[in-house]
Amino acid sequence: MPIFRPARVREILQERPGLQRLLVEMADGSTARAYVLTALTGECQPDDEVIVNTTAVELQLGTGGWHVVHWNLAAKEFISPGPDHIMKLRYCSLQFDAGTDELSHPECDLPLGGTPVVVCSVHSQVAAVAAAFAQVAPGKSLVYVMTDGASLPLVISDLICDLKARHLISGTVTAGHAFGGDLEAVSVASALGLAVHTLQADAVVVCMGPGVVGTGTALGTTAVEVASVLDTVAALGGTPLLCVRASSGDPRPRHAGISHHTRTIASLSHCEPWVAETPIEASALPGVRAINTGVVVDVVELMESAGLKTTTMGRTVVEDQMFFEAAASAGVLAGQMLVSDER
């Protein structure tokens, strides 16, 4: 059950459109960090009394130690009209009219025309995919589609903010209950159409936001959404690429080498997605079309040259090179597909 506690804003630590990060003082005098989704609750100022959701921190989950501001008691009301009647966070107290872009962009229903679509299961994979894609296919556009399998607000992702600022992704679409993208979509299927036909993506990378959920069981993870996304890509005429989750630094046996998440995804998908043979064991995954890209990616140099300091589960590129190599290889493969088509 949720835990809500009163607090007072001491300091605004950082802010960007849609997000404030705060230092707050709790009722017992201790200080804590909290973030505000300003599109849902409005902005906070120092000395404002707020109610924060402390559940994730008190359960010691992977939130990075941040509470979430649920309401600012300094505001008697907050009104921020949205574009139309399509709601996100439906039937929750923070439900809001996010609108949807399918209504004004019917081209979202068109086939994907073979567009390469890399589908990831861990948010940090997107960084290596994007950096490698940009290196192999300079001048080509990569659009990010965010599913609702993990965090819902796109603005919470420092990674996506950084990738956009560095022009490694050209646009964003938030699907389902995820929100805050350049375009809003009701489904992943329509989000893919918006990415390709409205945002003019040469390639697409699909992934949930930060916070993949797992239980240690084969099916009890939000990563299994990747199988259905791959099949959707294929059904819509795109080229599905599975981004392999692999690790040389994860202490958990089920994620060492090729993760059991990736093995489960491969067994559930019906479309025979393309997979880069990195690590080489990826070629043995069931029901995939494995290909050797012929490129050995120096991921440390790749990420440094792109200006990215991405970590995965707290591990740096140096500490888990296999993770980033596998993701980068998916980006290489997507880029090669575009380059080879032009020859």
Short mmCIF file of C-alpha atoms in Angstrom, two decimals:
data_model
loop_
_atom_site.label_atom_id
_atom_site.label_comp_id
_atom_site.label_asym_id
_atom_site.label_seq_id
_atom_site.Cartn_x
_atom_site.Cartn_y
_atom_site.Cartn_z
CA MET A 1 0.00 0.00 0.00
CA PRO A 2 1.23 3.56 -0.61
CA ILE A 3 2.95 5.68 2.00
CA PHE A 4 2.33 9.44 1.96
CA ARG A 5 4.17 11.81 4.29
CA PRO A 6 4.28 15.59 4.80
CA ALA A 7 7.43 17.52 3.95
CA ARG A 8 8.65 21.07 3.34
CA VAL A 9 10.62 22.19 0.31
CA ARG A 10 14.07 23.35 1.37
CA GLU A 11 15.75 23.85 -2.00
CA ILE A 12 15.24 23.39 -5.73
CA LEU A 13 18.20 21.25 -6.78
CA GLN A 14 17.54 21.06 -10.50
CA GLU A 15 14.76 21.74 -12.95
CA ARG A 16 13.90 21.33 -16.60
CA PRO A 17 10.55 21.59 -18.40
CA GLY A 18 8.19 19.11 -16.75
CA LEU A 19 10.47 18.17 -13.84
CA GLN A 20 11.82 19.65 -10.62
CA ARG A 21 14.24 17.92 -8.27
CA LEU A 22 14.01 19.11 -4.69
CA LEU A 23 15.61 18.83 -1.29
CA VAL A 24 12.81 18.44 1.23
CA GLU A 25 12.67 18.37 5.01
CA MET A 26 10.60 15.57 6.47
CA ALA A 27 8.44 15.88 9.59
CA ASP A 28 11.17 14.30 11.74
CA GLY A 29 13.70 16.93 10.64
CA SER A 30 15.63 14.68 8.28
CA THR A 31 16.22 15.73 4.69
CA ALA A 32 15.43 13.76 1.57
CA ARG A 33 15.32 14.16 -2.18
CA ALA A 34 12.05 14.38 -4.08
CA TYR A 35 11.02 15.09 -7.63
CA VAL A 36 7.97 16.89 -8.98
CA LEU A 37 6.19 16.11 -12.24
CA THR A 38 5.13 19.69 -12.83
CA ALA A 39 2.69 18.81 -15.61
CA LEU A 40 0.62 16.89 -13.06
CA THR A 41 0.95 18.92 -9.86
CA GLY A 42 2.45 22.28 -10.81
CA GLU A 43 5.76 23.75 -9.69
CA CYS A 44 7.03 24.00 -6.12
CA GLN A 45 8.87 26.83 -4.40
CA PRO A 46 11.11 26.85 -1.31
CA ASP A 47 9.09 26.64 1.93
CA ASP A 48 6.07 25.08 0.20
CA GLU A 49 4.43 22.36 2.28
CA VAL A 50 3.99 19.22 0.21
CA ILE A 51 2.80 15.64 0.48
CA VAL A 52 5.32 13.12 -0.83
CA ASN A 53 4.93 9.49 -1.77
CA THR A 54 7.77 7.72 0.03
CA THR A 55 6.78 4.13 -0.78
CA ALA A 56 9.58 3.18 -3.17
CA VAL A 57 12.34 4.66 -1.03
CA GLU A 58 11.05 3.02 2.14
CA LEU A 59 10.92 -0.31 0.29
CA GLN A 60 14.47 0.35 -0.93
CA LEU A 61 13.52 -0.05 -4.58
CA GLY A 62 15.58 1.19 -7.50
CA THR A 63 14.32 4.76 -7.56
CA GLY A 64 17.69 6.32 -6.83
CA GLY A 65 16.48 7.45 -3.42
CA TRP A 66 13.84 9.94 -4.58
CA HIS A 67 10.40 10.56 -3.11
CA VAL A 68 7.63 11.80 -5.42
CA VAL A 69 5.65 14.95 -4.70
CA HIS A 70 1.99 13.98 -4.78
CA TRP A 71 0.49 17.37 -3.97
CA ASN A 72 1.64 20.89 -3.14
CA LEU A 73 -0.38 22.11 -0.16
CA ALA A 74 0.50 25.71 -1.07
CA ALA A 75 -1.77 25.38 -4.11
CA LYS A 76 -5.50 25.27 -3.44
CA GLU A 77 -6.06 24.06 -6.98
CA PHE A 78 -4.07 23.21 -10.08
CA ILE A 79 -5.58 23.55 -13.55
CA SER A 80 -3.66 22.71 -16.70
CA PRO A 81 -6.00 22.07 -19.64
CA GLY A 82 -4.90 19.35 -22.04
CA PRO A 83 -5.40 18.99 -25.80
CA ASP A 84 -8.45 16.69 -25.85
CA HIS A 85 -10.42 13.96 -24.13
CA ILE A 86 -7.99 11.02 -24.32
CA MET A 87 -6.91 10.27 -20.76
CA LYS A 88 -3.71 8.75 -19.40
CA LEU A 89 -3.27 7.34 -15.88
CA ARG A 90 -6.96 6.52 -16.29
CA TYR A 91 -9.05 6.12 -13.13
CA CYS A 92 -6.22 7.30 -10.86
CA SER A 93 -6.38 10.56 -8.91
CA LEU A 94 -3.78 12.06 -11.26
CA GLN A 95 -5.55 11.07 -14.49
CA PHE A 96 -5.18 13.82 -17.08
CA ASP A 97 -6.16 14.63 -20.64
CA ALA A 98 -2.91 13.94 -22.46
CA GLY A 99 -4.65 13.80 -25.79
CA THR A 100 -3.40 11.63 -28.62
CA ASP A 101 -1.79 12.40 -31.96
CA GLU A 102 -3.43 9.63 -33.99
CA LEU A 103 -6.49 11.87 -34.45
CA SER A 104 -4.51 14.53 -36.31
CA HIS A 105 -2.09 12.14 -38.02
CA PRO A 106 -4.06 9.35 -39.74
CA GLU A 107 -0.86 8.36 -41.55
CA CYS A 108 -0.03 6.44 -38.37
CA ASP A 109 -2.08 3.57 -39.83
CA LEU A 110 0.24 3.11 -42.82
CA PRO A 111 2.62 0.13 -43.05
CA LEU A 112 6.15 0.66 -41.76
CA GLY A 113 7.79 -0.09 -45.09
CA GLY A 114 10.63 -2.22 -43.77
CA THR A 115 11.85 0.37 -41.27
CA PRO A 116 14.37 -1.19 -38.84
CA VAL A 117 12.96 -1.22 -35.30
CA VAL A 118 15.28 -2.14 -32.42
CA VAL A 119 13.35 -3.37 -29.38
CA CYS A 120 15.12 -3.20 -26.00
CA SER A 121 14.21 -4.56 -22.58
CA VAL A 122 16.36 -2.31 -20.36
CA HIS A 123 16.28 1.48 -20.62
CA SER A 124 20.05 1.94 -20.54
CA GLN A 125 20.39 -0.16 -23.71
CA VAL A 126 18.94 2.77 -25.66
CA ALA A 127 22.12 4.81 -25.13
CA ALA A 128 24.42 2.28 -26.79
CA VAL A 129 21.90 1.58 -29.56
CA ALA A 130 21.64 5.29 -30.37
CA ALA A 131 25.38 5.99 -30.20
CA ALA A 132 26.27 3.05 -32.44
CA PHE A 133 23.46 3.80 -34.91
CA ALA A 134 24.67 7.40 -35.28
CA GLN A 135 28.21 6.19 -35.96
CA VAL A 136 27.19 3.65 -38.61
CA ALA A 137 24.42 5.69 -40.27
CA PRO A 138 25.35 9.37 -39.86
CA GLY A 139 22.60 11.72 -40.95
CA LYS A 140 19.87 9.12 -40.45
CA SER A 141 17.17 9.82 -37.88
CA LEU A 142 16.38 7.58 -34.91
CA VAL A 143 13.11 8.04 -33.01
CA TYR A 144 12.48 6.65 -29.52
CA VAL A 145 9.14 5.02 -28.69
CA MET A 146 8.57 4.64 -24.95
CA THR A 147 6.21 1.94 -23.75
CA ASP A 148 4.41 1.88 -20.41
CA GLY A 149 6.21 -1.21 -19.11
CA ALA A 150 8.17 0.71 -16.47
CA SER A 151 8.22 4.39 -15.48
CA LEU A 152 5.43 6.35 -17.14
CA PRO A 153 6.70 9.97 -17.37
CA LEU A 154 9.31 10.36 -20.11
CA VAL A 155 10.69 13.47 -18.41
CA ILE A 156 12.08 11.33 -15.59
CA SER A 157 14.64 9.88 -18.00
CA ASP A 158 17.89 11.84 -17.86
CA LEU A 159 19.13 9.52 -20.58
CA ILE A 160 16.50 10.46 -23.16
CA CYS A 161 16.90 14.15 -22.33
CA ASP A 162 20.64 13.77 -22.93
CA LEU A 163 20.24 11.79 -26.16
CA LYS A 164 17.91 14.45 -27.58
CA ALA A 165 20.26 17.25 -26.58
CA ARG A 166 23.11 15.45 -28.35
CA HIS A 167 20.92 14.79 -31.42
CA LEU A 168 21.35 11.04 -31.06
CA ILE A 169 17.58 10.66 -31.19
CA SER A 170 15.47 13.04 -33.24
CA GLY A 171 12.11 12.63 -31.53
CA THR A 172 10.03 10.71 -29.02
CA VAL A 173 6.61 9.06 -28.91
CA THR A 174 5.04 7.90 -25.65
CA ALA A 175 2.65 4.95 -25.94
CA GLY A 176 -0.11 3.61 -23.72
CA HIS A 177 0.01 5.26 -20.30
CA ALA A 178 3.54 6.56 -20.80
CA PHE A 179 3.41 10.30 -21.36
CA GLY A 180 5.45 13.38 -22.16
CA GLY A 181 6.83 12.54 -25.60
CA ASP A 182 6.89 14.83 -28.60
CA LEU A 183 3.83 12.86 -29.67
CA GLU A 184 1.32 10.89 -27.59
CA ALA A 185 -0.06 7.54 -28.73
CA VAL A 186 -2.72 5.19 -27.44
CA SER A 187 -0.84 2.03 -28.46
CA VAL A 188 2.62 0.86 -29.43
CA ALA A 189 1.28 0.04 -32.90
CA SER A 190 0.14 3.59 -33.57
CA ALA A 191 3.28 4.96 -31.89
CA LEU A 192 5.38 3.11 -34.47
CA GLY A 193 3.34 4.64 -37.28
CA LEU A 194 3.71 8.12 -35.78
CA ALA A 195 7.46 7.62 -35.41
CA VAL A 196 7.95 6.52 -39.01
CA HIS A 197 5.40 8.58 -40.91
CA THR A 198 4.94 11.70 -38.78
CA LEU A 199 8.39 12.14 -37.23
CA GLN A 200 10.05 10.72 -40.37
CA ALA A 201 12.19 8.16 -38.56
CA ASP A 202 14.70 6.23 -40.63
CA ALA A 203 14.87 3.76 -37.73
CA VAL A 204 13.10 3.35 -34.40
CA VAL A 205 14.23 2.18 -30.98
CA VAL A 206 11.47 0.93 -28.66
CA CYS A 207 11.94 0.49 -24.93
CA MET A 208 10.20 1.02 -21.63
CA GLY A 209 11.41 3.82 -19.39
CA PRO A 210 13.63 3.35 -16.33
CA GLY A 211 12.51 0.66 -13.90
CA VAL A 212 12.07 -2.71 -15.59
CA VAL A 213 10.30 -5.05 -13.17
CA GLY A 214 11.40 -8.64 -12.61
CA THR A 215 10.54 -11.39 -10.16
CA GLY A 216 13.18 -13.98 -10.99
CA THR A 217 10.58 -16.05 -12.84
CA ALA A 218 10.49 -16.53 -16.59
CA LEU A 219 7.25 -14.67 -17.26
CA GLY A 220 7.01 -12.36 -14.26
CA THR A 221 8.85 -9.46 -15.83
CA THR A 222 7.78 -6.45 -17.84
CA ALA A 223 10.58 -7.37 -20.26
CA VAL A 224 8.27 -9.93 -21.89
CA GLU A 225 6.53 -7.01 -23.61
CA VAL A 226 9.45 -7.08 -26.06
CA ALA A 227 8.08 -10.25 -27.67
CA SER A 228 4.73 -8.66 -28.47
CA VAL A 229 6.39 -5.44 -29.68
CA LEU A 230 8.62 -7.43 -32.06
CA ASP A 231 5.58 -9.27 -33.42
CA THR A 232 3.72 -5.97 -33.83
CA VAL A 233 6.65 -4.51 -35.78
CA ALA A 234 6.63 -7.51 -38.12
CA ALA A 235 2.85 -7.43 -38.55
CA LEU A 236 3.03 -3.76 -39.54
CA GLY A 237 5.70 -4.36 -42.15
CA GLY A 238 8.73 -3.21 -40.19
CA THR A 239 12.01 -5.05 -39.67
CA PRO A 240 12.14 -6.32 -36.06
CA LEU A 241 15.53 -6.36 -34.30
CA LEU A 242 15.86 -7.87 -30.84
CA CYS A 243 18.38 -6.08 -28.63
CA VAL A 244 20.05 -8.82 -26.59
CA ARG A 245 20.43 -8.28 -22.87
CA ALA A 246 23.76 -9.76 -21.84
CA SER A 247 26.11 -9.06 -18.97
CA SER A 248 29.67 -9.65 -17.87
CA GLY A 249 29.16 -7.77 -14.61
CA ASP A 250 25.76 -8.73 -13.20
CA PRO A 251 26.28 -10.90 -10.09
CA ARG A 252 22.93 -12.65 -10.58
CA PRO A 253 23.38 -15.97 -12.41
CA ARG A 254 20.12 -15.57 -14.34
CA HIS A 255 21.48 -12.43 -16.00
CA ALA A 256 25.09 -13.59 -16.51
CA GLY A 257 25.93 -13.95 -20.18
CA ILE A 258 22.69 -13.78 -22.13
CA SER A 259 19.91 -12.87 -19.69
CA HIS A 260 17.04 -15.25 -19.12
CA HIS A 261 14.81 -12.31 -20.09
CA THR A 262 16.21 -12.37 -23.63
CA ARG A 263 15.91 -16.15 -23.83
CA THR A 264 12.26 -15.94 -22.79
CA ILE A 265 11.54 -13.14 -25.26
CA ALA A 266 13.06 -15.13 -28.12
CA SER A 267 10.98 -18.18 -27.24
CA LEU A 268 7.75 -16.16 -27.07
CA SER A 269 8.11 -14.13 -30.26
CA HIS A 270 6.58 -15.55 -33.44
CA CYS A 271 8.28 -13.27 -35.99
CA GLU A 272 11.88 -14.55 -36.08
CA PRO A 273 13.47 -11.19 -35.24
CA TRP A 274 16.95 -10.25 -36.40
CA VAL A 275 19.68 -10.46 -33.77
CA ALA A 276 23.29 -9.30 -33.88
CA GLU A 277 25.69 -12.08 -32.89
CA THR A 278 27.04 -10.23 -29.87
CA PRO A 279 27.78 -12.14 -27.78
CA ILE A 280 28.28 -15.07 -30.14
CA GLU A 281 25.89 -17.18 -28.03
CA ALA A 282 23.05 -15.02 -29.37
CA SER A 283 23.12 -17.12 -32.54
CA ALA A 284 21.79 -20.06 -30.52
CA LEU A 285 18.69 -18.24 -29.30
CA PRO A 286 15.48 -19.98 -30.39
CA GLY A 287 13.49 -18.55 -33.27
CA VAL A 288 15.83 -15.71 -34.26
CA ARG A 289 17.73 -14.78 -37.41
CA ALA A 290 21.27 -14.13 -36.19
CA ILE A 291 23.73 -12.11 -38.22
CA ASN A 292 27.37 -11.20 -37.79
CA THR A 293 27.70 -7.45 -38.31
CA GLY A 294 31.42 -7.75 -38.95
CA VAL A 295 31.98 -4.86 -36.54
CA VAL A 296 33.70 -5.15 -33.18
CA VAL A 297 32.49 -2.17 -31.16
CA ASP A 298 34.84 -0.51 -28.68
CA VAL A 299 32.01 0.51 -26.38
CA VAL A 300 34.22 2.44 -23.98
CA GLU A 301 35.44 4.65 -26.83
CA LEU A 302 31.96 4.76 -28.40
CA MET A 303 30.28 6.05 -25.26
CA GLU A 304 33.10 8.47 -24.46
CA SER A 305 33.08 9.95 -27.96
CA ALA A 306 29.31 10.38 -27.74
CA GLY A 307 29.68 12.13 -24.38
CA LEU A 308 27.52 9.54 -22.62
CA LYS A 309 28.14 8.39 -19.06
CA THR A 310 25.39 5.80 -18.99
CA THR A 311 25.29 3.11 -16.32
CA THR A 312 23.21 -0.04 -16.05
CA MET A 313 22.09 -1.13 -12.60
CA GLY A 314 24.83 1.17 -11.28
CA ARG A 315 27.57 -0.43 -13.40
CA THR A 316 29.65 1.66 -15.80
CA VAL A 317 30.58 0.70 -19.34
CA VAL A 318 33.96 -0.53 -18.09
CA GLU A 319 32.30 -2.62 -15.39
CA ASP A 320 29.84 -4.31 -17.76
CA GLN A 321 31.21 -4.12 -21.28
CA MET A 322 29.19 -7.09 -22.54
CA PHE A 323 25.91 -5.32 -21.74
CA PHE A 324 26.83 -2.27 -23.78
CA GLU A 325 28.50 -4.28 -26.57
CA ALA A 326 25.32 -6.29 -27.14
CA ALA A 327 23.17 -3.15 -27.24
CA ALA A 328 25.61 -1.29 -29.48
CA SER A 329 25.63 -4.22 -31.91
CA ALA A 330 21.86 -3.88 -32.31
CA GLY A 331 22.37 -0.23 -33.21
CA VAL A 332 25.10 -1.20 -35.67
CA LEU A 333 22.81 -3.75 -37.32
CA ALA A 334 19.98 -1.22 -37.69
CA GLY A 335 22.36 1.29 -39.23
CA GLN A 336 23.83 -1.28 -41.60
CA MET A 337 20.37 -2.20 -42.85
CA LEU A 338 19.80 1.40 -43.89
CA VAL A 339 23.23 1.88 -45.42
CA SER A 340 23.06 -1.38 -47.38
CA ASP A 341 19.63 -0.43 -48.76
CA GLU A 342 21.16 2.69 -50.33
CA ARG A 343 23.94 0.81 -52.14
#
